[in-house]
Amino acid sequence: MASDPGPRRRSGGFSRDGLSLVLPVAFLAGFACLAVEFAIVRLCAPWFGQGTHVWANTVAVVLSALALGYGMGGRLADRGGGTSMVVGLLVFGALWLTGAAHLGAELAQWLAPASIGADRPHPLSLFGSLAGTAVLAGPPLLVMGALTPILVAFRATRSTAGRASGLVGASGTLGGLLGCALVPMALVPAFGSRGVLLVAAAALGIAAWLLSVVDASDAGPVRRSTPPSDPSDPSEVGAPASRGAVTWALVAAFACGVALTLVEFATLRRLAPRFGSDIGTWAVTIGTILAMSVLGSAFGLSRRWLLAFAVVWITLAGLHGVSTGPGDRTTLGLVGHALVSGLGVYHLAAVPPLLVQALSRRGRVGRCVSSIYGVSTLGNVLGCYLAPLALLPVLGTRATFFVAAGLSAVGVVATWFAGGGRVPATGRSRAAIAQAPASVASVDPAASASRRTPRWVALATLAVTGLSAFAIGGPLRRDPGQREEVETAYSTIRVVERTEAGPAPGPAPLLSDWTASHRGRFLGFDEDTTSYQSVRLSDDENTALTGGRYYEHLALGAWFAGQPWTRPDGGVPRVLIVGYCGGSLHRVLSITAPADRAPRVTGIEIDPRVVELARKHLGALPPGLELHVGVDGRAAMAALPAGERFDLILVDAYQRTQYVPFHLSTVEFFEACRRRLTPNGALGINSDSEMGAAGRLVRCLAESVAEAFDGRAWLVPNALYPGNVAIWGTNDVAAPRVASGVDPRLETAAFCLDRFLVRYLRGAGGAFVLTDDRAPTEWLADDALLHVEDGK
């Protein structure tokens, strides 16, 4: 009987069966990785929020766990072992994620108990999110990271290790691309964050089942019977990797890893002013970058001389600047703009396979893959902190691109010194390598049978994950009076009904006490029980409006001298509300409108689920409304007819609880608002800071409004709610004043404007103009919060 020649091979070094399984397993693991990253943030958001520091912690934990997993997987791959080891890792990851779906909320609540107060200290959110993410996501992500070097080693030869790592990396990234598109836009709104964790667990369970049906002797690492390298053999010229080459390779991997992450953050920042920051824009941008990363990992190996163009493309992205002007705002246009940065990512993603190809030697493929990919991922970790917390706030978007270009140059040079710029000399042609039969060590069938993983292990894991889905129910967090909780594409919204103390009428507006009680429904979100998107008083809305909240102060703008309501023949005001939410501001405008002169309102709301909840729990929206939902405020305003003008533009937009969207706070945006105003029109902005008008965020917003309105920027503190300040920009040279005949229910707001209104003086308190290139609103908000907490 003829001896078994071993599994059939392609020229790339993969068996047909191995290729059909290795790449799908990598794809499923990549999808699960991105799903876990999104789900963990959303699962813990009711306690920690979704601030910049929370996202930085989550991404850092994810990438650090992957880097450690690469190291563990490299050692396991070089020691041998079959599918049993991989199936065991996948089963462990799936069961851990199943447990995290059931216990994650309890862990977060234990780390940040509600009993400490509604305004949880910033450090608690910072370190609590770090600890929670490490416990819930760290172990399964360690497993996912270990898969990469193991899967590469399954079918890689020394001459094809680079291509093998590129294909495995591309498959994982392609899975991540699918997760990036599906999870925030579809899976979280449909199944919730706990359901997404179960979907990720199921993906790992399916991968385990795929591998469990393959004989361990066929899917295990290919063990060579050939002797170690012989320097005198022409086929082994240049085989030993010098210490210097290894050092240069690690430098290249780290520098390119940092650069790639900086490009990703800077690209999102550069495109937001033109295309907005809604979930669709975000997904298309990240998807384009990930797609270029897939192509670079899979095919960049054969284009070594183009590697230097990474520096060119990233530099061009920086020179291209911020996308603010008129132009194509379609999805195709967005992809085109993202490709300016994506071409640089294509070449950066080709670096790890090139380095693996240059350094891999007989029997050490796993170690090479783990070292290169691990160090590259550590570079990603640094970039995740460096970009949002330092470079973008301090230097701006363009400078961040230039820093990324400089790091790319370092990486390219180091790659050439490491030998990644050429194919390692083998003394044989590629055709000879492709045709040479693999020398495979003989395998004892009995040993193979003993190593085979029973299929029932993977099937049992899938059954546990599926059945556990029926045990999940109810809200993540339950506040007193809570009616409903919904996880939307952007945040966790809770409908809460409660009674709060409110101002009682007194002899003067500010002599009122807080003995009155107002019962109302609030749309709260994420971690803060005191913040809300919308409010409607249940019993006395027609008399108390919103109890002196900022909605009344912004609605007062319709009664400024010169506005339509202040003129007998002025008609009805045209109002644009950016951040419509549940319609609270529109209701106040409608209630206080003169008879038969209800305002015509154009509303823009990025989250359609908020509007649905408002209609369900707060009642029907007022008439005279043209509502644009599911779109970014700035992009939607730019898409309005060119000649449309408004008497009043009111901006009440926040994201992730306390952050003003940066592209809705810049001088370019305020200039666009001014062009939309009538000659007597006014721009009103709701701002809230722990330090009130003394906070740098409020001052920088006012500085930017003053720049756009030729110095006509005004501040009005809300005397009933400290920290809340209305910022006004006017076309009229005179200070805004309330006309006679104003609705008496707006008396408190009118009193604050008449007595407390001050003109903003340029440059006060170290303020600076926020621009589309540099608008560190998150940084300024955190700075004010930490300043107040330090004082406590």
Coordinates of N, CA, C and O in Angstrom, one line a residue, residues 675-758:
R675 N -25.5 82.5 8.9 CA -26.0 82.6 7.5 C -27.5 82.1 7.4 O -28.1 82.5 6.4
R676 N -27.9 81.3 8.3 CA -29.3 80.8 8.2 C -30.3 81.7 9.0 O -31.5 81.5 8.9
L677 N -29.8 82.8 9.6 CA -30.7 83.6 10.5 C -31.2 84.8 9.7 O -30.6 85.3 8.7
T678 N -32.4 85.3 10.1 CA -33.0 86.5 9.5 C -32.2 87.7 10.1 O -31.5 87.6 11.1
P679 N -32.4 88.9 9.6 CA -31.7 90.1 10.1 C -31.9 90.3 11.6 O -30.9 90.8 12.3
N680 N -33.0 90.0 12.2 CA -33.2 90.1 13.6 C -33.1 88.8 14.4 O -33.5 88.7 15.5
G681 N -32.6 87.8 13.7 CA -32.5 86.4 14.3 C -31.5 86.3 15.4 O -30.6 87.2 15.6
A682 N -31.6 85.2 16.1 CA -30.7 85.0 17.2 C -30.4 83.5 17.3 O -31.2 82.6 17.0
L683 N -29.2 83.2 17.7 CA -28.7 81.8 18.0 C -28.6 81.6 19.5 O -28.0 82.4 20.2
G684 N -29.3 80.6 20.0 CA -29.3 80.2 21.4 C -28.7 78.9 21.6 O -29.0 77.9 20.9
I685 N -27.8 78.7 22.6 CA -27.1 77.5 22.9 C -27.3 77.1 24.4 O -27.0 78.0 25.3
N686 N -27.7 75.9 24.6 CA -27.8 75.4 26.0 C -26.4 74.9 26.4 O -25.9 73.9 25.8
S687 N -25.8 75.4 27.4 CA -24.5 74.9 27.9 C -24.7 74.6 29.4 O -25.4 75.3 30.1
D688 N -23.9 73.6 29.8 CA -24.0 73.2 31.2 C -22.6 72.8 31.6 O -21.9 72.0 30.9
S689 N -22.1 73.4 32.7 CA -20.8 73.1 33.2 C -20.8 73.1 34.7 O -21.6 73.8 35.3
E690 N -19.9 72.3 35.3 CA -19.8 72.2 36.8 C -19.5 73.6 37.3 O -19.8 73.9 38.5
M691 N -18.8 74.4 36.5 CA -18.3 75.7 37.0 C -19.2 76.9 36.4 O -18.8 78.0 36.6
G692 N -20.2 76.6 35.7 CA -21.1 77.6 35.2 C -20.4 78.5 34.2 O -19.5 78.0 33.4
A693 N -20.6 79.8 34.3 CA -20.0 80.7 33.3 C -18.5 80.9 33.5 O -17.8 81.4 32.6
A694 N -18.0 80.4 34.7 CA -16.6 80.5 34.9 C -15.8 79.3 34.3 O -14.6 79.3 34.2
G695 N -16.5 78.3 33.8 CA -15.9 77.1 33.2 C -15.3 77.5 31.8 O -15.8 78.2 31.0
R696 N -14.2 76.8 31.5 CA -13.5 77.1 30.2 C -14.4 76.6 29.0 O -14.3 77.2 27.9
L697 N -15.2 75.5 29.2 CA -16.0 75.1 28.1 C -17.0 76.1 27.7 O -17.1 76.5 26.5
V698 N -17.7 76.7 28.7 CA -18.6 77.8 28.4 C -17.9 79.0 27.8 O -18.4 79.6 26.8
R699 N -16.8 79.3 28.3 CA -16.1 80.5 27.8 C -15.6 80.2 26.3 O -15.6 81.1 25.5
C700 N -15.1 79.0 26.1 CA -14.7 78.7 24.7 C -15.8 78.7 23.7 O -15.7 79.1 22.6
L701 N -17.0 78.2 24.2 CA -18.2 78.3 23.3 C -18.5 79.7 23.0 O -18.8 80.1 21.9
A702 N -18.5 80.6 24.1 CA -18.9 82.0 23.9 C -17.8 82.7 23.0 O -18.2 83.5 22.2
E703 N -16.6 82.3 23.2 CA -15.5 82.9 22.4 C -15.7 82.6 20.9 O -15.6 83.4 20.0
S704 N -16.2 81.3 20.6 CA -16.4 80.9 19.2 C -17.6 81.6 18.7 O -17.7 82.0 17.5
V705 N -18.7 81.8 19.5 CA -19.9 82.5 19.0 C -19.5 84.0 18.7 O -19.9 84.6 17.7
A706 N -18.7 84.6 19.6 CA -18.3 86.0 19.4 C -17.5 86.1 18.1 O -17.6 87.1 17.4
E707 N -16.7 85.1 17.8 CA -15.9 85.2 16.6 C -16.8 85.1 15.4 O -16.6 85.8 14.4
A708 N -17.9 84.3 15.5 CA -18.8 84.1 14.3 C -19.7 85.3 14.2 O -20.1 85.6 13.1
F709 N -20.1 86.0 15.3 CA -21.1 87.1 15.3 C -20.4 88.4 15.5 O -21.1 89.4 16.0
D710 N -19.2 88.6 15.2 CA -18.5 89.9 15.3 C -18.5 90.5 16.7 O -18.8 91.7 16.9
G711 N -18.3 89.6 17.6 CA -18.3 90.1 19.0 C -19.6 90.1 19.7 O -19.6 90.5 20.9
R712 N -20.7 89.8 19.1 CA -22.0 89.9 19.7 C -22.4 88.6 20.3 O -23.2 87.8 19.8
A713 N -21.8 88.3 21.4 CA -22.1 87.0 22.2 C -22.4 87.4 23.6 O -21.8 88.3 24.2
W714 N -23.5 86.8 24.1 CA -24.0 87.1 25.4 C -24.3 85.9 26.3 O -24.6 84.8 25.8
L715 N -24.0 86.1 27.6 CA -24.2 85.0 28.6 C -25.4 85.3 29.5 O -25.4 86.4 30.0
V716 N -26.2 84.3 29.8 CA -27.3 84.5 30.7 C -27.3 83.2 31.6 O -27.8 82.2 31.2
P717 N -26.9 83.4 32.9 CA -26.9 82.3 33.8 C -28.4 82.0 34.2 O -29.2 82.9 34.3
N718 N -28.6 80.7 34.5 CA -29.9 80.3 35.1 C -29.9 80.3 36.6 O -29.2 79.4 37.2
A719 N -30.5 81.2 37.2 CA -30.4 81.4 38.7 C -31.0 80.2 39.4 O -30.6 80.0 40.6
L720 N -31.9 79.5 38.8 CA -32.5 78.4 39.6 C -31.7 77.1 39.4 O -31.9 76.2 40.2
Y721 N -30.9 77.0 38.4 CA -30.2 75.8 38.1 C -28.7 76.1 37.9 O -28.3 76.4 36.8
P722 N -27.9 76.2 39.0 CA -26.5 76.6 38.9 C -25.7 75.7 37.9 O -25.9 74.5 37.9
G723 N -24.9 76.3 37.2 CA -24.1 75.6 36.2 C -24.7 75.7 34.8 O -24.0 75.5 33.8
N724 N -26.0 76.0 34.7 CA -26.6 76.1 33.4 C -26.5 77.6 32.9 O -26.9 78.5 33.6
V725 N -26.0 77.7 31.7 CA -25.8 79.1 31.1 C -26.4 79.0 29.7 O -26.0 78.1 28.9
A726 N -27.2 80.0 29.3 CA -27.6 80.2 27.9 C -26.6 81.1 27.2 O -26.3 82.2 27.8
I727 N -26.1 80.7 26.1 CA -25.2 81.6 25.3 C -26.0 82.0 24.0 O -26.6 81.2 23.3
W728 N -26.0 83.4 23.8 CA -26.7 83.9 22.7 C -25.8 84.6 21.7 O -24.8 85.3 22.2
G729 N -26.0 84.4 20.5 CA -25.4 85.2 19.4 C -26.4 85.9 18.6 O -27.4 85.3 18.2
T730 N -26.3 87.2 18.3 CA -27.3 88.0 17.7 C -26.8 88.7 16.5 O -25.6 89.2 16.5
N731 N -27.6 88.9 15.5 CA -27.3 89.7 14.3 C -27.5 91.2 14.7 O -26.8 92.1 14.1
D732 N -28.4 91.5 15.6 CA -28.6 92.9 16.1 C -27.4 93.4 16.9 O -26.9 92.6 17.8
V733 N -27.0 94.6 16.7 CA -25.9 95.2 17.5 C -26.3 95.4 18.9 O -25.5 95.2 19.8
A734 N -27.5 95.7 19.2 CA -28.0 95.9 20.6 C -28.1 94.6 21.3 O -28.3 93.6 20.7
A735 N -28.0 94.7 22.6 CA -28.1 93.5 23.5 C -29.5 93.0 23.4 O -30.5 93.8 23.2
P736 N -29.7 91.7 23.4 CA -31.1 91.2 23.4 C -31.9 91.6 24.6 O -31.5 91.5 25.7
R737 N -33.1 92.1 24.3 CA -34.0 92.5 25.4 C -35.4 91.9 25.1 O -35.8 91.7 23.9
V738 N -36.1 91.6 26.2 CA -37.4 91.0 26.1 C -38.5 92.1 25.8 O -38.5 93.1 26.5
A739 N -39.3 91.9 24.8 CA -40.3 92.9 24.4 C -41.4 92.8 25.4 O -41.6 91.8 26.1
S740 N -42.2 93.9 25.4 CA -43.4 93.9 26.2 C -44.4 92.9 25.7 O -44.4 92.5 24.5
G741 N -45.2 92.4 26.6 CA -46.2 91.4 26.2 C -45.8 90.0 26.3 O -46.5 89.1 25.9
V742 N -44.6 89.7 26.9 CA -44.1 88.4 27.0 C -45.0 87.6 27.9 O -45.6 88.1 28.8
D743 N -45.1 86.3 27.6 CA -46.0 85.4 28.4 C -45.5 85.4 29.8 O -44.3 85.3 30.1
P744 N -46.4 85.7 30.8 CA -46.0 85.8 32.2 C -45.4 84.5 32.8 O -44.7 84.5 33.8
R745 N -45.6 83.3 32.1 CA -45.0 82.1 32.6 C -43.5 82.0 32.3 O -42.8 81.2 32.8
L746 N -43.1 83.0 31.5 CA -41.6 83.1 31.2 C -41.0 84.2 32.1 O -39.9 84.6 31.8
E747 N -41.7 84.6 33.1 CA -41.2 85.7 34.0 C -39.8 85.4 34.6 O -39.0 86.3 34.6
T748 N -39.6 84.2 35.1 CA -38.3 83.9 35.7 C -37.2 84.0 34.7 O -36.1 84.6 34.9
A749 N -37.4 83.4 33.5 CA -36.4 83.5 32.4 C -36.1 84.9 32.0 O -35.0 85.3 31.8
A750 N -37.2 85.7 31.9 CA -37.1 87.1 31.5 C -36.3 87.9 32.5 O -35.5 88.8 32.2
F751 N -36.6 87.6 33.8 CA -35.9 88.3 34.9 C -34.4 88.0 34.8 O -33.6 88.9 35.0
C752 N -34.0 86.8 34.6 CA -32.6 86.4 34.5 C -31.9 87.1 33.4 O -30.8 87.6 33.5
L753 N -32.6 87.2 32.2 CA -32.0 87.9 31.1 C -31.9 89.4 31.3 O -30.8 90.0 31.0
D754 N -32.9 90.0 31.9 CA -32.8 91.5 32.2 C -31.8 91.8 33.2 O -31.1 92.9 33.1
R755 N -31.6 91.0 34.2 CA -30.7 91.4 35.3 C -29.3 90.8 35.2 O -28.4 91.3 35.8
F756 N -29.2 89.6 34.6 CA -27.9 88.9 34.6 C -27.2 88.8 33.3 O -26.1 88.3 33.2
L757 N -27.8 89.3 32.2 CA -27.2 89.2 30.9 C -25.9 90.0 30.9 O -25.9 91.2 31.3
V758 N -24.8 89.4 30.4 CA -23.6 90.1 30.3 C -23.0 89.8 28.9 O -23.2 88.8 28.3

